[in-house]
Short mmCIF file of C-alpha atoms in Angstrom, two decimals:
data_model
loop_
_atom_site.label_atom_id
_atom_site.label_comp_id
_atom_site.label_asym_id
_atom_site.label_seq_id
_atom_site.Cartn_x
_atom_site.Cartn_y
_atom_site.Cartn_z
CA MET A 3 0.00 0.00 0.00
CA LYS A 4 2.83 2.40 0.74
CA ARG A 5 4.20 1.88 -2.72
CA SER A 6 0.82 2.73 -4.31
CA ILE A 7 0.38 5.86 -2.21
CA PHE A 8 3.95 6.89 -2.96
CA SER A 9 3.23 6.40 -6.68
CA CYS A 10 0.29 8.78 -6.42
CA PHE A 11 2.53 11.64 -5.40
CA LEU A 12 5.20 10.95 -8.01
CA MET A 13 2.98 10.06 -10.97
CA ALA A 14 -0.15 12.11 -10.49
CA THR A 15 -0.46 12.56 -14.22
CA VAL A 16 -0.59 8.85 -14.94
CA ILE A 17 -4.18 7.68 -15.10
CA VAL A 18 -3.42 4.12 -14.05
CA SER A 19 -1.62 5.33 -10.98
CA MET A 20 -4.45 7.70 -10.13
CA VAL A 21 -6.88 4.79 -10.23
CA SER A 22 -4.56 2.72 -8.09
CA CYS A 23 -4.20 5.55 -5.59
CA SER A 24 -7.94 6.07 -5.29
CA LYS A 25 -8.60 2.39 -4.81
CA ASP A 26 -5.94 1.94 -2.15
CA HIS A 27 -7.05 5.08 -0.36
CA ASP A 28 -10.60 3.69 -0.09
CA VAL A 29 -9.30 0.40 1.24
CA PHE A 30 -7.20 2.26 3.79
CA ASN A 31 -10.14 4.35 4.96
CA ASN A 32 -12.42 1.33 5.08
CA SER A 33 -9.93 -0.62 7.17
CA ALA A 34 -9.37 2.30 9.53
CA VAL A 35 -13.11 2.84 10.09
CA GLU A 36 -13.65 -0.85 10.70
CA GLN A 37 -10.77 -1.06 13.14
CA GLN A 38 -12.01 2.02 15.00
CA HIS A 39 -15.50 0.57 15.41
CA LYS A 40 -14.16 -2.79 16.57
CA SER A 41 -11.71 -1.21 19.00
CA GLU A 42 -14.46 0.91 20.55
CA PHE A 43 -16.72 -2.13 20.82
CA GLU A 44 -13.99 -4.23 22.44
CA SER A 45 -13.16 -1.48 24.92
CA ASN A 46 -16.80 -1.01 25.91
CA PHE A 47 -17.34 -4.78 26.14
CA ILE A 48 -14.44 -5.12 28.58
CA LYS A 49 -15.74 -2.18 30.64
CA LYS A 50 -19.09 -3.93 31.01
CA TYR A 51 -18.14 -7.60 31.32
CA GLY A 52 -14.48 -7.51 32.35
CA ALA A 53 -11.37 -8.71 30.56
CA VAL A 54 -11.84 -11.78 28.38
CA ASP A 55 -10.21 -14.95 29.65
CA PRO A 56 -7.71 -16.32 27.08
CA GLU A 57 -9.55 -19.67 27.26
CA GLN A 58 -13.01 -18.18 26.75
CA THR A 59 -14.93 -19.58 23.81
CA TRP A 60 -18.20 -18.25 22.45
CA ASP A 61 -20.04 -21.36 21.29
CA PHE A 62 -22.46 -22.26 24.08
CA ALA A 63 -24.90 -24.22 21.91
CA LYS A 64 -25.48 -27.83 23.01
CA MET A 65 -27.11 -28.78 19.70
CA TYR A 66 -29.56 -31.24 21.25
CA PRO A 67 -31.20 -33.16 18.41
CA THR A 68 -34.78 -33.66 17.31
CA TYR A 69 -35.87 -36.71 15.36
CA SER A 70 -38.67 -37.71 13.06
CA LEU A 71 -39.54 -40.55 10.73
CA SER A 72 -39.28 -39.92 7.01
CA GLY A 73 -42.98 -39.20 6.62
CA ASN A 74 -42.87 -36.31 9.08
CA THR A 75 -41.26 -32.91 8.92
CA ILE A 76 -39.65 -30.91 11.71
CA LEU A 77 -38.19 -27.92 9.88
CA PRO A 78 -38.40 -25.47 11.40
CA ARG A 79 -39.95 -26.74 14.65
CA ASN A 80 -40.21 -25.42 18.15
CA LEU A 81 -38.67 -27.80 20.68
CA THR A 82 -39.60 -26.91 24.22
CA ARG A 83 -36.64 -27.47 26.52
CA ALA A 84 -37.31 -28.61 30.07
CA VAL A 85 -34.58 -29.11 32.63
CA ILE A 86 -36.80 -30.62 35.27
CA ASP A 87 -36.03 -31.16 38.94
CA GLY A 88 -37.65 -33.42 41.52
CA GLY A 89 -40.48 -31.00 42.15
CA SER A 90 -41.65 -30.95 38.57
CA GLU A 91 -45.16 -31.80 37.48
CA TYR A 92 -43.68 -34.26 34.96
CA MET A 93 -40.96 -36.01 36.93
CA SER A 94 -40.07 -37.08 40.46
CA ILE A 95 -37.02 -38.70 42.06
CA GLY A 96 -37.56 -41.91 44.03
CA ASP A 97 -35.76 -43.74 46.82
CA TRP A 98 -32.61 -45.80 46.30
CA TYR A 99 -32.93 -48.85 44.04
CA GLU A 100 -30.23 -51.41 44.85
CA VAL A 101 -28.49 -53.49 42.18
CA ASP A 102 -26.62 -56.49 43.59
CA ALA A 103 -23.37 -58.15 42.53
CA LYS A 104 -25.18 -60.93 40.62
CA THR A 105 -26.78 -58.42 38.28
CA ILE A 106 -23.47 -56.64 37.67
CA GLU A 107 -21.75 -59.94 36.88
CA TRP A 108 -24.64 -60.87 34.56
CA MET A 109 -24.16 -57.59 32.69
CA LYS A 110 -20.45 -58.21 32.19
CA LYS A 111 -21.15 -61.74 30.97
CA LYS A 112 -24.04 -60.96 28.61
CA LEU A 113 -22.77 -57.58 27.38
CA PRO A 114 -18.98 -57.94 27.23
CA ASP A 115 -17.04 -54.82 26.33
CA GLY A 116 -16.12 -54.44 22.66
CA ARG A 117 -18.32 -57.23 21.27
CA ASN A 118 -21.08 -56.42 18.77
CA HIS A 119 -24.54 -56.95 20.27
CA GLU A 120 -26.68 -55.42 17.52
CA ASP A 121 -28.66 -58.65 17.23
CA LEU A 122 -30.13 -58.12 20.70
CA GLY A 123 -32.59 -55.43 19.60
CA ASN A 124 -33.70 -52.91 16.98
CA PRO A 125 -34.05 -49.11 16.73
CA PHE A 126 -37.25 -48.03 18.44
CA TYR A 127 -39.52 -45.32 19.71
CA MET A 128 -42.19 -45.72 22.39
CA ILE A 129 -45.78 -44.83 23.17
CA VAL A 130 -46.60 -43.02 26.42
CA PRO A 131 -48.68 -45.40 28.60
CA GLN A 132 -51.67 -44.48 30.75
CA ASN A 133 -49.78 -45.18 33.96
CA GLU A 134 -46.66 -43.62 35.42
CA PHE A 135 -43.35 -45.27 34.52
CA SER A 136 -39.79 -45.08 35.79
CA ILE A 137 -36.18 -45.32 34.59
CA VAL A 138 -33.20 -46.28 36.73
CA PRO A 139 -29.54 -46.87 35.71
CA ILE A 140 -28.36 -50.35 36.69
CA TYR A 141 -24.96 -50.58 34.96
CA GLN A 142 -22.26 -48.38 33.41
CA GLY A 143 -19.64 -50.11 31.31
CA THR A 144 -16.52 -49.02 29.46
CA GLY A 145 -17.84 -45.92 27.72
CA ASP A 146 -16.28 -42.71 28.97
CA PHE A 147 -18.19 -39.86 27.39
CA VAL A 148 -19.95 -37.60 29.86
CA TRP A 149 -23.59 -38.22 29.01
CA THR A 150 -26.96 -36.76 29.92
CA LEU A 151 -30.13 -38.78 29.40
CA HIS A 152 -33.05 -37.05 27.67
CA LEU A 153 -36.64 -38.14 27.13
CA VAL A 154 -38.56 -36.44 24.31
CA VAL A 155 -42.35 -36.53 23.94
CA GLU A 156 -43.73 -35.59 20.51
CA ASP A 157 -46.82 -33.39 20.00
CA PHE A 158 -46.71 -32.40 23.64
CA ASN A 159 -49.13 -29.48 23.29
CA ASP A 160 -51.76 -28.14 20.91
CA GLN A 161 -49.07 -26.38 18.85
CA GLY A 162 -47.39 -29.69 18.05
CA ASP A 163 -44.23 -28.88 20.00
CA ALA A 164 -42.00 -31.58 21.44
CA MET A 165 -41.03 -31.63 25.12
CA ASP A 166 -37.35 -32.43 25.78
CA ILE A 167 -36.91 -33.51 29.41
CA THR A 168 -33.39 -33.56 30.80
CA VAL A 169 -33.49 -36.58 33.12
CA TRP A 170 -30.05 -36.92 34.72
CA THR A 171 -26.31 -37.00 34.10
CA LYS A 172 -23.76 -39.77 34.39
CA ASN A 173 -22.92 -39.41 38.07
CA GLN A 174 -26.18 -37.97 39.37
CA ASN A 175 -27.98 -39.90 42.14
CA ILE A 176 -25.85 -43.03 41.78
CA GLN A 177 -23.50 -44.67 44.29
CA LYS A 178 -21.38 -47.82 44.28
CA ASN A 179 -19.47 -50.02 46.70
CA GLU A 180 -16.17 -51.46 45.52
CA SER A 181 -15.36 -53.79 48.42
CA GLY A 182 -18.19 -54.33 50.90
CA ASN A 183 -21.01 -56.83 51.17
CA ASP A 184 -24.43 -56.41 49.61
CA GLY A 185 -26.49 -53.99 51.64
CA ASP A 186 -23.47 -52.33 53.26
CA TRP A 187 -23.71 -48.68 52.22
CA GLN A 188 -21.22 -47.30 54.73
CA ASP A 189 -18.36 -47.26 52.22
CA VAL A 190 -19.71 -45.89 48.95
CA GLY A 191 -18.34 -43.67 46.23
CA PRO A 192 -19.69 -41.81 43.20
CA VAL A 193 -19.27 -42.55 39.52
CA ASP A 194 -16.66 -39.98 38.60
CA PRO A 195 -17.32 -38.18 35.28
CA ASN A 196 -13.86 -36.60 35.18
CA THR A 197 -11.58 -39.65 35.12
CA ASN A 198 -10.51 -41.81 32.22
CA TYR A 199 -11.65 -45.43 32.40
CA ARG A 200 -8.22 -46.53 31.14
CA THR A 201 -6.57 -45.35 34.36
CA SER A 202 -9.33 -45.23 36.95
CA ARG A 203 -12.12 -47.63 37.81
CA THR A 204 -14.14 -44.85 39.44
CA HIS A 205 -15.33 -43.96 35.95
CA ASN A 206 -17.92 -46.77 35.74
CA THR A 207 -19.57 -49.54 37.76
CA LYS A 208 -17.87 -52.59 36.19
CA THR A 209 -15.73 -53.31 39.25
CA ALA A 210 -18.39 -52.44 41.82
CA LYS A 211 -19.66 -55.11 44.21
CA PHE A 212 -23.05 -53.50 44.16
CA VAL A 213 -24.68 -50.27 43.00
CA ARG A 214 -27.65 -48.18 43.97
CA ALA A 215 -29.37 -45.40 42.08
CA LYS A 216 -32.46 -43.24 42.42
CA PRO A 217 -35.14 -43.94 39.80
CA ILE A 218 -36.86 -41.15 37.91
CA THR A 219 -40.64 -41.51 37.63
CA PHE A 220 -42.52 -39.76 34.81
CA LYS A 221 -46.09 -38.58 35.26
CA ASN A 222 -48.69 -36.35 33.63
CA LEU A 223 -47.33 -37.02 30.13
CA PRO A 224 -49.86 -37.02 27.26
CA VAL A 225 -51.08 -40.61 26.87
CA GLY A 226 -50.62 -42.24 23.47
CA LYS A 227 -47.99 -39.80 22.17
CA SER A 228 -44.72 -40.96 20.65
CA MET A 229 -41.59 -40.60 22.75
CA TYR A 230 -37.93 -41.54 22.47
CA LEU A 231 -34.70 -41.47 24.46
CA TYR A 232 -31.25 -40.11 23.67
CA LEU A 233 -27.93 -39.38 25.32
CA SER A 234 -26.34 -35.98 24.78
CA ASN A 235 -22.58 -36.53 24.97
CA LEU A 236 -19.67 -34.31 25.92
CA LYS A 237 -15.99 -34.82 25.15
CA SER A 238 -13.49 -32.36 26.58
CA GLY A 239 -16.38 -30.04 27.34
CA ALA A 240 -17.63 -29.94 23.74
CA PRO A 241 -20.88 -31.48 22.49
CA ARG A 242 -20.54 -34.68 20.48
CA ASN A 243 -23.04 -36.60 18.38
CA PRO A 244 -26.06 -37.64 20.47
CA ALA A 245 -26.97 -41.32 20.76
CA SER A 246 -30.65 -42.11 20.23
CA SER A 247 -33.09 -44.99 20.48
CA LEU A 248 -34.29 -43.95 17.01
CA ALA A 249 -30.90 -44.39 15.40
CA HIS A 250 -29.83 -47.78 16.76
CA GLN A 251 -27.69 -46.43 19.58
CA MET A 252 -30.10 -47.71 22.24
CA LEU A 253 -31.68 -51.15 22.24
CA ALA A 254 -34.65 -52.54 24.13
CA LEU A 255 -32.80 -55.78 24.81
CA ASN A 256 -34.50 -59.11 24.23
CA ILE A 257 -32.61 -60.54 27.20
CA HIS A 258 -33.34 -59.93 30.87
CA PRO A 259 -31.24 -60.67 33.95
CA ASP A 260 -33.19 -62.89 36.31
CA SER A 261 -31.13 -61.52 39.16
CA VAL A 262 -32.44 -57.96 38.85
CA PRO A 263 -34.21 -57.30 42.15
CA SER A 264 -37.92 -57.85 41.57
CA LEU A 265 -40.32 -54.96 41.77
CA GLY A 266 -43.32 -57.24 42.21
CA ASP A 267 -45.62 -59.25 39.98
CA ASP A 268 -47.72 -56.22 39.04
CA TYR A 269 -44.79 -54.46 37.35
CA LYS A 270 -43.49 -54.84 33.82
CA GLU A 271 -39.82 -54.25 33.14
CA MET A 272 -37.49 -53.81 30.17
CA ILE A 273 -33.74 -53.42 29.90
CA ILE A 274 -32.28 -50.74 27.59
CA GLY A 275 -28.63 -50.94 26.56
CA CYS A 276 -26.97 -47.80 25.19
CA GLU A 277 -23.99 -46.76 23.11
CA ASP A 278 -22.33 -43.44 23.91
CA GLN A 279 -20.47 -43.36 20.56
CA ALA A 280 -23.16 -42.25 18.12
CA ILE A 281 -21.11 -42.32 14.91
CA TYR A 282 -22.07 -45.70 13.51
CA GLU A 283 -18.73 -46.43 11.83
CA LYS A 284 -16.77 -45.64 15.03
CA SER A 285 -18.99 -47.51 17.48
CA ASP A 286 -18.14 -50.96 18.84
CA HIS A 287 -21.90 -51.63 19.16
CA ASP A 288 -21.55 -53.39 22.51
CA PHE A 289 -24.44 -51.46 24.12
CA GLU A 290 -22.94 -51.75 27.60
CA ASP A 291 -21.77 -48.15 28.03
CA VAL A 292 -24.99 -47.32 29.89
CA VAL A 293 -27.75 -49.78 30.84
CA PHE A 294 -31.13 -48.62 32.15
CA MET A 295 -34.11 -50.48 33.47
CA MET A 296 -37.53 -49.08 32.60
CA TYR A 297 -40.53 -50.28 34.58
CA GLY A 298 -44.19 -49.46 35.08
CA LYS A 299 -47.36 -50.71 36.76
CA PRO A 300 -49.13 -52.29 34.98
CA ASP A 301 -47.34 -51.31 31.74
CA VAL A 302 -44.09 -49.95 30.42
CA PRO A 303 -44.12 -47.74 27.32
CA GLU A 304 -44.96 -49.81 24.26
CA ILE A 305 -42.03 -50.37 21.89
CA LYS A 306 -42.43 -49.46 18.21
CA GLU A 307 -39.54 -50.60 16.04
CA ILE A 308 -38.20 -48.28 13.35
CA THR A 309 -38.71 -49.59 9.81
CA GLU A 310 -38.25 -46.44 7.75
CA PRO A 311 -35.65 -43.69 7.34
CA VAL A 312 -34.98 -41.58 10.40
CA LYS A 313 -34.26 -37.84 10.26
CA GLU A 314 -32.01 -36.32 12.90
CA THR A 315 -31.96 -32.52 13.12
CA VAL A 316 -29.55 -30.39 15.12
CA SER A 317 -29.64 -26.62 15.26
CA LYS A 318 -27.51 -23.75 16.43
CA ARG A 319 -28.62 -20.19 17.15
CA TYR A 320 -26.28 -17.33 16.29
CA MET A 321 -26.72 -13.82 17.71
CA VAL A 322 -24.85 -10.93 16.12
CA GLU A 323 -23.83 -7.38 17.02
CA ASP A 324 -23.47 -5.33 13.81
CA LEU A 325 -21.37 -2.48 15.33
CA GLY A 326 -24.01 0.11 14.52
CA GLU A 327 -23.56 1.09 18.16
CA THR A 328 -20.35 0.17 19.97
CA ASP A 329 -21.85 0.29 23.48
CA ASP A 330 -24.87 -1.93 22.80
CA PHE A 331 -24.66 -5.58 23.80
CA ASP A 332 -28.17 -6.91 23.21
CA PHE A 333 -26.81 -9.22 20.47
CA ASN A 334 -30.09 -9.07 18.55
CA ASP A 335 -29.02 -7.18 15.43
CA ILE A 336 -29.20 -10.53 13.64
CA VAL A 337 -30.61 -13.71 15.16
CA VAL A 338 -30.42 -16.75 12.91
CA ASP A 339 -31.00 -20.45 13.52
CA VAL A 340 -29.03 -22.87 11.35
CA LEU A 341 -30.43 -26.40 11.12
CA GLN A 342 -28.84 -29.55 9.75
CA THR A 343 -30.90 -32.66 9.01
CA THR A 344 -29.27 -36.06 8.50
CA THR A 345 -31.40 -38.88 7.07
CA LYS A 346 -30.37 -42.49 7.63
CA THR A 347 -32.00 -45.63 6.20
CA ALA A 348 -31.96 -48.81 8.28
CA VAL A 349 -31.67 -52.26 6.66
CA TYR A 350 -33.10 -55.38 8.33
CA LYS A 351 -33.25 -59.09 7.69
CA ILE A 352 -36.42 -61.10 8.26
CA ASN A 353 -35.90 -64.06 10.58
CA GLU A 354 -37.63 -67.43 10.26
CA ASP A 355 -39.96 -66.59 13.13
CA GLY A 356 -41.03 -63.36 11.41
CA THR A 357 -39.00 -61.04 13.61
CA ARG A 358 -36.57 -58.51 12.16
CA THR A 359 -32.90 -58.03 12.96
CA PHE A 360 -31.16 -54.74 12.31
CA LEU A 361 -28.21 -55.13 9.92
CA ARG A 362 -26.84 -51.69 9.12
CA PHE A 363 -27.57 -48.21 7.89
CA GLU A 364 -27.59 -48.32 4.10
CA GLY A 365 -25.45 -45.97 2.02
CA ASP A 366 -24.16 -42.58 3.05
CA PRO A 367 -26.52 -40.44 5.11
CA THR A 368 -28.10 -37.54 3.23
CA VAL A 369 -27.56 -34.13 4.76
CA SER A 370 -29.51 -30.91 4.21
CA GLN A 371 -29.09 -27.51 5.85
CA LYS A 372 -31.41 -24.56 6.37
CA ALA A 373 -31.21 -21.14 7.96
CA VAL A 374 -34.10 -19.31 9.61
CA ILE A 375 -33.88 -15.58 10.36
CA ARG A 376 -35.65 -14.93 13.68
CA ALA A 377 -34.91 -11.28 14.43
CA MET A 378 -33.14 -8.23 12.97
CA GLY A 379 -32.56 -5.49 15.53
CA GLY A 380 -30.01 -3.50 13.56
CA THR A 381 -30.58 -0.41 11.45
CA LEU A 382 -27.78 -1.17 8.99
CA ASP A 383 -27.98 -3.23 5.83
CA PHE A 384 -26.03 -6.46 5.97
CA GLU A 385 -25.01 -9.50 3.96
CA LEU A 386 -24.98 -12.72 5.98
CA THR A 387 -22.76 -15.60 4.85
CA ILE A 388 -23.37 -19.10 6.22
CA GLY A 389 -21.17 -21.76 4.65
CA ASN A 390 -21.53 -21.20 0.90
CA MET A 391 -24.79 -19.24 1.08
CA LYS A 392 -25.23 -15.44 1.17
CA TRP A 393 -28.37 -13.60 2.26
CA SER A 394 -28.98 -9.85 2.58
CA LYS A 395 -31.54 -7.84 4.50
CA SER A 396 -32.44 -5.32 1.81
CA GLY A 397 -32.22 -7.93 -0.94
CA SER A 398 -34.99 -9.89 0.76
CA GLY A 399 -37.49 -7.06 0.94
CA TYR A 400 -36.68 -5.60 4.37
CA ALA A 401 -35.84 -1.93 4.78
CA ALA A 402 -32.26 -1.64 5.98
CA GLY A 403 -33.14 0.84 8.75
CA THR A 404 -36.07 -1.13 10.18
CA MET A 405 -35.77 -3.20 13.36
CA VAL A 406 -37.81 -6.41 13.20
CA ASN A 407 -38.97 -8.64 16.09
CA THR A 408 -36.74 -7.24 18.82
CA GLY A 409 -39.29 -5.36 20.92
CA ALA A 410 -38.63 -1.92 19.43
CA ASP A 411 -41.31 0.68 20.21
CA GLY A 412 -42.94 -1.67 22.69
CA GLN A 413 -43.81 -4.33 20.11
CA ALA A 414 -44.10 -7.90 21.37
CA ILE A 415 -41.38 -10.37 20.38
CA ASP A 416 -42.42 -13.57 18.63
CA TYR A 417 -39.71 -16.08 19.51
CA ASN A 418 -41.07 -18.55 16.95
CA ALA A 419 -41.17 -16.07 14.06
CA THR A 420 -39.75 -17.00 10.67
CA LEU A 421 -38.70 -13.75 8.99
CA ALA A 422 -36.89 -15.62 6.23
CA GLU A 423 -35.92 -19.20 5.51
CA PHE A 424 -33.38 -20.41 2.96
CA ASP A 425 -31.29 -23.45 2.11
CA VAL A 426 -27.63 -23.54 3.11
CA THR A 427 -24.68 -25.65 2.03
CA GLY A 428 -21.22 -25.96 3.52
CA TRP A 429 -22.07 -24.90 7.08
CA ASN A 430 -19.72 -26.45 9.66
CA SER A 431 -21.15 -26.51 13.16
CA GLU A 432 -17.73 -27.02 14.73
CA THR A 433 -15.83 -24.23 12.93
CA ASN A 434 -18.85 -21.86 12.89
CA ASN A 435 -18.12 -20.58 9.38
CA ILE A 436 -20.55 -17.68 9.59
CA SER A 437 -19.75 -14.03 8.86
CA VAL A 438 -21.53 -10.73 8.26
CA LYS A 439 -20.67 -7.72 6.10
CA VAL A 440 -22.27 -4.53 7.38
CA GLY A 441 -22.44 -1.06 5.83
CA SER A 442 -21.37 1.56 8.38
CA LYS A 443 -23.45 4.66 9.06
CA GLY A 444 -22.78 7.81 7.04
CA SER A 445 -20.23 6.29 4.68
CA GLY A 446 -19.77 3.64 2.06
CA ASN A 447 -17.46 1.65 4.29
CA VAL A 448 -18.14 -2.05 4.85
CA MET A 449 -17.20 -3.90 8.03
CA THR A 450 -16.74 -7.67 8.23
CA ILE A 451 -17.72 -9.56 11.38
CA VAL A 452 -16.69 -13.19 11.89
CA PHE A 453 -17.24 -15.76 14.63
CA PRO A 454 -14.68 -14.99 17.35
CA LYS A 455 -11.66 -17.10 18.16
CA LYS A 456 -10.87 -18.25 21.68
CA GLY A 457 -10.02 -15.29 23.93
CA GLU A 458 -11.37 -12.62 21.57
CA VAL A 459 -14.16 -10.15 22.30
CA PRO A 460 -17.25 -11.54 20.55
CA MET A 461 -19.48 -9.85 18.01
CA ILE A 462 -21.17 -13.19 17.27
CA ILE A 463 -22.15 -15.80 19.87
CA ALA A 464 -23.85 -19.20 19.63
CA VAL A 465 -26.43 -19.92 22.32
CA ASP A 466 -29.49 -22.03 23.13
CA THR A 467 -31.66 -19.26 24.53
CA ASN A 468 -33.99 -16.50 23.33
CA TRP A 469 -32.70 -13.08 22.42
CA MET A 470 -32.94 -9.85 24.39
CA LYS A 471 -35.14 -6.81 23.78
CA GLU A 472 -33.66 -3.66 22.28
CA ARG A 473 -30.89 -2.09 24.36
CA VAL A 474 -31.09 -4.82 27.03
CA SER A 475 -27.62 -6.31 27.35
CA VAL A 476 -27.17 -10.05 27.52
CA PRO A 477 -26.31 -11.16 31.08
CA SER A 478 -22.73 -12.01 31.99
CA SER A 479 -23.99 -15.43 33.15
CA TRP A 480 -24.16 -16.42 29.47
CA PHE A 481 -20.39 -16.18 29.20
CA THR A 482 -19.06 -19.20 31.06
CA ILE A 483 -16.09 -21.39 30.20
CA PRO A 484 -17.09 -25.08 29.84
CA ASP A 485 -15.44 -27.52 32.22
CA ASP A 486 -12.84 -29.82 30.70
CA ASP A 487 -14.66 -33.12 30.79
CA ASP A 488 -13.15 -36.50 30.12
CA GLU A 489 -12.21 -37.95 26.78
CA GLY A 490 -14.36 -40.40 24.86
CA GLU A 491 -13.43 -43.27 22.62
#
């Protein structure tokens, strides 16, 4: 650039040099304006929230999945999230359920680590029964992801939303005894989610003499609705592919340990074995990473095996500050949800007795991506790039200076609004390849905003929550550094 500017002074009469000078001068001004805006924003951000930790990242989205069979559609859908405690109207925590040494030994014998057990069950969903039903963990094998169990009920309300109930995490309400006799609970320890099973046996219950856990009982769920289970997995604090009963990562096993302590003749029981590695090609398919017992009186949820393609959809919400104001941290200038749907087709064989055995998922999964604009609180025109797709505010019929769906002038916010919807290709949920070009006020300068690197002040964040009203800053509680959880296989 110095050479071009220097040429302007020496060769002012040369047209080519004049063009070069003008062009470089514009680039210089544009860069200076952009840097000034970003510096002011960063300074004001630090004044409000404090200095940014060098390890701080800005992707807080868990990307919990939704599922549907091929005949249904869930794009875009509203998934009601419910992190429910023991006082909830839908769930309660029971007293200790004790699993003895015989059951643990049976699990190790029937579900040995690393051996393929796909023939013990098929992908499934369930039907909510009329009676209450319960789930309790009875065994944790070699898997070392940090998992959280979810139960999802479809068509939960009149709007057709799904209810996602967070049930419990790996080490919640579970104890084990490594050396004592059955019934001796004086010397117990937890299942540790932060140790590696290769070096510490506290990571699972394989070496326990006996285990006890508190069952979760579900109540007041809409009878007859479809429901399914999945594990949301973490590895080193980052979300990994979820493992679902719909996608052959959980099996309603066709075997049952006789030694499981009886609940009484009036109860029905089923055993569910789970994989924590959801990528089919990487899984060992042993289904012993987590084992639950589900029971009910007089019925457990009815099992419906999957016989058609399954769609799995994950989504991530991005919130953007466009630098129109450098002291405004409502992060609602652009709110966009990006959704990715993966469709898998299961292949079965028909057995002589008429039953079906899952064989594999056929072919490569098909993947589609969409973006849904939810809110635009900025007064600047912008061009949004997601993967390989570009979308602009003014080019889609919206006035650049108009704020939409952010509570301006006392207007109500519709958190389910679809202001625009378009197909996307090339979006990477891990690298967050999203950027925005914004025209600055009072000039022709264009500023480029990208997803922040670790330790940088953010102008884009990824979250799982709703956006703020105009000029209401996001709370500092949003900006937390994830714990460094254990490694998975």
